[in-house]
Coordinates of C-alpha atoms in Angstrom, one line a residue:
Chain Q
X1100 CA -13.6 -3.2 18.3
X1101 CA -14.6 -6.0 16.2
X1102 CA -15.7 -9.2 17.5
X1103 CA -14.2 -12.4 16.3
X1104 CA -14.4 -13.1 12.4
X1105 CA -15.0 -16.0 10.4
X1106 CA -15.5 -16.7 7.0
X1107 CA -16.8 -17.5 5.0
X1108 CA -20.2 -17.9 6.4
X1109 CA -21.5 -20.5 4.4
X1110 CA -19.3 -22.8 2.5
X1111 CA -20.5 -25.4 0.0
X1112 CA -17.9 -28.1 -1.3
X1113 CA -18.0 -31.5 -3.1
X1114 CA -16.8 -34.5 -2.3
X1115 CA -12.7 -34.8 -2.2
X1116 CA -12.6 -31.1 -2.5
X1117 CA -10.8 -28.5 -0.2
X1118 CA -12.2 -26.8 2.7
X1119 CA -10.2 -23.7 3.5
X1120 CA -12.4 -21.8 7.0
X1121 CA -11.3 -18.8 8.3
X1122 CA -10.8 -17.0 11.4
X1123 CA -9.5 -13.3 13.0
X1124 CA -9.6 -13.2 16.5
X1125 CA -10.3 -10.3 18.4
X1126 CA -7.5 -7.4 18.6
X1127 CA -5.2 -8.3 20.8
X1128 CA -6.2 -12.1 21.4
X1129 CA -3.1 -15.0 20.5
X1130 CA -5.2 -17.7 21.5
X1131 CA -7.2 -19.5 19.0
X1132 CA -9.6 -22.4 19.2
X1133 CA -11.3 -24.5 16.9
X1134 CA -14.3 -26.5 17.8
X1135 CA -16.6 -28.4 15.6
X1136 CA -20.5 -28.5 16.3
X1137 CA -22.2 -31.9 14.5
X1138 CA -26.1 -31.1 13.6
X1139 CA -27.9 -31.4 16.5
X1140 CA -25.1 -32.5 18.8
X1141 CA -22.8 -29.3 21.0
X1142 CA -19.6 -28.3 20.5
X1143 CA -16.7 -30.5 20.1
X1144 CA -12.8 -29.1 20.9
X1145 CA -10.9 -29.6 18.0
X1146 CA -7.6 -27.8 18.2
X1147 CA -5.8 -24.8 20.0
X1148 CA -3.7 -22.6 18.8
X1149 CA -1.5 -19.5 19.5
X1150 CA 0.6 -17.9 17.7
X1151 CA 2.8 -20.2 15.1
X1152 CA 2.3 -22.5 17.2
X1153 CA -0.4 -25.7 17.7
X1154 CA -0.7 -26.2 21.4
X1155 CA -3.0 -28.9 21.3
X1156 CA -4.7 -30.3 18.6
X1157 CA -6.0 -33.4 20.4
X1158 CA -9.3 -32.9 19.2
X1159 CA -8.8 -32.6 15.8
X1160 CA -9.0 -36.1 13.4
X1161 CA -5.6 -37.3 12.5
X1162 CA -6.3 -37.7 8.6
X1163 CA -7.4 -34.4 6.5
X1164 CA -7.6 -31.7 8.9
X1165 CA -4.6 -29.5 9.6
X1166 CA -4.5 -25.7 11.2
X1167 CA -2.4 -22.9 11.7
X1168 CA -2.4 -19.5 12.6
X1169 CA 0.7 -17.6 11.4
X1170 CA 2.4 -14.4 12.6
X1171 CA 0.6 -12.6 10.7
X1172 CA -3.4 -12.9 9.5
X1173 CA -6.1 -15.2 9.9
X1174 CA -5.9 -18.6 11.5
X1175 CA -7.0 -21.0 9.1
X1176 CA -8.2 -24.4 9.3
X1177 CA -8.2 -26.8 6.5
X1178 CA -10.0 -29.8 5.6
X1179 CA -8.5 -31.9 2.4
X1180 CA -10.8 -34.5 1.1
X1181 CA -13.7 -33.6 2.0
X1182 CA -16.4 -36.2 3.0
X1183 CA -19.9 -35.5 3.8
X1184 CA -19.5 -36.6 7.1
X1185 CA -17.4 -33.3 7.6
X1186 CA -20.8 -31.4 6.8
X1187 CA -20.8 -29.6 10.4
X1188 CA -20.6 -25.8 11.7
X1189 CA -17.2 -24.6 12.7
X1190 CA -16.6 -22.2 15.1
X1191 CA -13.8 -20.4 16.1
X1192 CA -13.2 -18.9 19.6
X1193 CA -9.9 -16.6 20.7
X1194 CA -8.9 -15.4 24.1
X1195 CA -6.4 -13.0 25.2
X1196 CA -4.7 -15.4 28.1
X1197 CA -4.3 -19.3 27.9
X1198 CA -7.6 -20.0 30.6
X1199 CA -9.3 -17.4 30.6
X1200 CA -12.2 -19.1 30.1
X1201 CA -14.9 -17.1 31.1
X1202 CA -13.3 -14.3 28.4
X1203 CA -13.6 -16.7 25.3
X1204 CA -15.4 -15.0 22.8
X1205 CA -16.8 -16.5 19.6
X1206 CA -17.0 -15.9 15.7
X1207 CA -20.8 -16.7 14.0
X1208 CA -18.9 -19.8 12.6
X1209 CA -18.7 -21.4 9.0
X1210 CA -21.4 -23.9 7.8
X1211 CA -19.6 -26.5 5.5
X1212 CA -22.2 -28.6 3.5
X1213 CA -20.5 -31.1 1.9
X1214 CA -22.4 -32.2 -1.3
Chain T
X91 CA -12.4 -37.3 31.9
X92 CA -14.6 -34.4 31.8
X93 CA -18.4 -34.5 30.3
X94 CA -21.4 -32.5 30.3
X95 CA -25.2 -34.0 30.3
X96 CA -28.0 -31.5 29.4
X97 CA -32.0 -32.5 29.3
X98 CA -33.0 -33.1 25.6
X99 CA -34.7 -30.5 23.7
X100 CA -36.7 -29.3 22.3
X101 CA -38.0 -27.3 25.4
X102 CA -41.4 -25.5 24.1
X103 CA -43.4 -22.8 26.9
X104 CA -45.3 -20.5 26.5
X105 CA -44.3 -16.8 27.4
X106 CA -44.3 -16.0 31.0
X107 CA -43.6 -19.7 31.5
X108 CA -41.3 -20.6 34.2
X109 CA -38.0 -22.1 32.5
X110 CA -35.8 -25.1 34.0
X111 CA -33.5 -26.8 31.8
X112 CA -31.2 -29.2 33.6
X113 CA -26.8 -30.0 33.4
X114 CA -24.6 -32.1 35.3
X115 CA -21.6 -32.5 34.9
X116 CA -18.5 -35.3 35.5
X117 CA -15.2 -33.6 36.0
X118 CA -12.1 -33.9 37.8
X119 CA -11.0 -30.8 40.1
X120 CA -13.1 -27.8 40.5
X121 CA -14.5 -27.0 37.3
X122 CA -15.8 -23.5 36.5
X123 CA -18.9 -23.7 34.8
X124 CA -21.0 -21.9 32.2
X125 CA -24.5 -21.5 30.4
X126 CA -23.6 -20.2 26.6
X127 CA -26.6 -19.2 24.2
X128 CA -27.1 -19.4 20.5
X129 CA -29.3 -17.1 18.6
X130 CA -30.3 -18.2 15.1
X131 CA -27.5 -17.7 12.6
X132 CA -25.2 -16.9 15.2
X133 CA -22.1 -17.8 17.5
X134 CA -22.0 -18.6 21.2
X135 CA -22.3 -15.8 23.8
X136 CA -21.7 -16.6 27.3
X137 CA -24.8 -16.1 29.5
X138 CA -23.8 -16.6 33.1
X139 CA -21.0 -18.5 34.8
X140 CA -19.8 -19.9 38.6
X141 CA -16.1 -20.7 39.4
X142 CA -16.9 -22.3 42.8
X143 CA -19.0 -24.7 44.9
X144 CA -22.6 -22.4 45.7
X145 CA -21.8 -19.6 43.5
X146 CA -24.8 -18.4 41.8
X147 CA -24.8 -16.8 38.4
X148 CA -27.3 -14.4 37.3
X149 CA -27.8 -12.5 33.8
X150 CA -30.8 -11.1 31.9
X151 CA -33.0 -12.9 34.4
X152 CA -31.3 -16.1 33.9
X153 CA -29.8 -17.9 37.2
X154 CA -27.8 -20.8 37.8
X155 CA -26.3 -22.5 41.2
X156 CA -23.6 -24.4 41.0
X157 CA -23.7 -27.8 43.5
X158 CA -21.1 -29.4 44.2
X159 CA -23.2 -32.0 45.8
X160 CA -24.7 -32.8 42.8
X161 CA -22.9 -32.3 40.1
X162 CA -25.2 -30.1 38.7
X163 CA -25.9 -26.1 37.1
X164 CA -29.6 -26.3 35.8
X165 CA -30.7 -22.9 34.1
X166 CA -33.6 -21.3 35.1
X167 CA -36.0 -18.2 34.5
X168 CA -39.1 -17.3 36.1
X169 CA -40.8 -15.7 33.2
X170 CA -39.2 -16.5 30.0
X171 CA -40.2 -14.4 26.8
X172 CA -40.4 -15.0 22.9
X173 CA -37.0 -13.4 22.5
X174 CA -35.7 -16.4 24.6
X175 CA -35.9 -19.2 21.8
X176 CA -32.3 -19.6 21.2
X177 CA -30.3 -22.8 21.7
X178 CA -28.9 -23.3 25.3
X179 CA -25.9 -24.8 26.0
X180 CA -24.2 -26.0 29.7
X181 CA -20.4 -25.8 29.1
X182 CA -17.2 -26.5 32.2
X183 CA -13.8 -25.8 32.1
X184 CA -11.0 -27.3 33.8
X185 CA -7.5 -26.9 34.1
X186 CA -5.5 -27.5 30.5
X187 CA -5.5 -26.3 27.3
X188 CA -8.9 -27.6 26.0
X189 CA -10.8 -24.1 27.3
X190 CA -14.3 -25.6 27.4
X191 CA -16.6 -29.0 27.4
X192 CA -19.9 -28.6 26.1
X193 CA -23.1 -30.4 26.5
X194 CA -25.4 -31.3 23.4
X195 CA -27.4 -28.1 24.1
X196 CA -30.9 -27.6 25.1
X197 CA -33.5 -25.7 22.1
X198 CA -36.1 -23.7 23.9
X199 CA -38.7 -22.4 21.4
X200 CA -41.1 -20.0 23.4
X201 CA -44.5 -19.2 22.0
X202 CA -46.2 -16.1 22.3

């Protein structure tokens, strides 16, 4: 049973170029999140996700970034523009329930340098 | 709203050491609360965990109490080892859609 996948692992882009991550939840799992990890600073919500649907993207900047997760494949999450200040780690996490907190299970994430 | 505070890193010991690294924590409710680690080159994997006031979570020799009293889950081990150095990070969850809160996370590098 695979874990949660993200790719690509490393991504290099240029300034005002576009920033297309990656991620495939466990088997099973319809809830998505998106959180954002700043060098040497912890995790930061971005947006949540379940199928076709954005619960709450609260976290996420207003300019730029969108995400989705269709009915069927990956969820992806998309950064237009890009800036360096968007040079971060991604991660993506998925759940099976909505709060099941304690069952969140993470991908390896996607390192975006942004040159 | 909620936050997380852990002690600044980098944490360095040498093996056999006895580990503390500190979290508290500023929520509204009755948080459950969580200790994730990250390997080098890796994702988050959950550690330990307490849902309620004076539960203690345990794991891999890891332990953390969780008071109420004093807002506070501090990590510890009594004899940590080199496979240890990982990044540490104190997490809670509430009620709502947001599924965690994470603190800046702790490095512990741990010398042989």
């Amino acid at each position: 049973n695979a874990g949660v996948m993200q790719n690509p692992r490393h991504l290099v882009r240029r300034r005002g170029q576009e920033a297309r991550l990656r991620c495939s939840p466990m088997k099973g799992h319809s809830h998505v999140y998106w959180y954002r990890q700043l060098p040497e600073e912890g995790l930061k919500f971005m947006v949540y996700l379940q199928k076709e649907n954005i619960i709450d993207e609260s976290g996420m900047p207003k300019e730029r970034f969108s995400a989705e997760f269709p009915k069927e494949g990956p969820s992806i999450l998309r950064i237009q523009q890009v800036v360096r200040g968007d040079s971060a780690a991604y991660f993506c996490a998925s759940s099976l329930r909505q709060g099941e907190n304690e069952k969140l299970f993470f991908g390896s994430g996607t390192q975006l340098s942004v040159l | 709203g909620n936050s997380v505070t852990q002690m600044e890193g980098p944490v360095t010991l040498s093996e056999e050491a006895f580990l503390t690294i500190n979290c508290t924590y500023t929520a509204t409710g009755y948080p459950s609360l969580f200790w994730y680690v990250q390997y080098p080159g890796e994702g988050l994997q959950l550690l330990l965990k307490a849902t309620k006031a004076d539960d203690k979570g345990s794991n891999k020799g890891f332990e953390a109490t969780y008071r109420k009293e004093t807002t506070s889950f501090h990590l510890e081990k009594g004899s940590v080892q080199v496979s240890d150095s990982a990044v540490y990070f104190c997490a809670l969850s509430n009620t709502g859609r947001r599924a965690l809160t994470f603190g800046s996370g702790t490095r512990l590098q741990v010398q042989p």
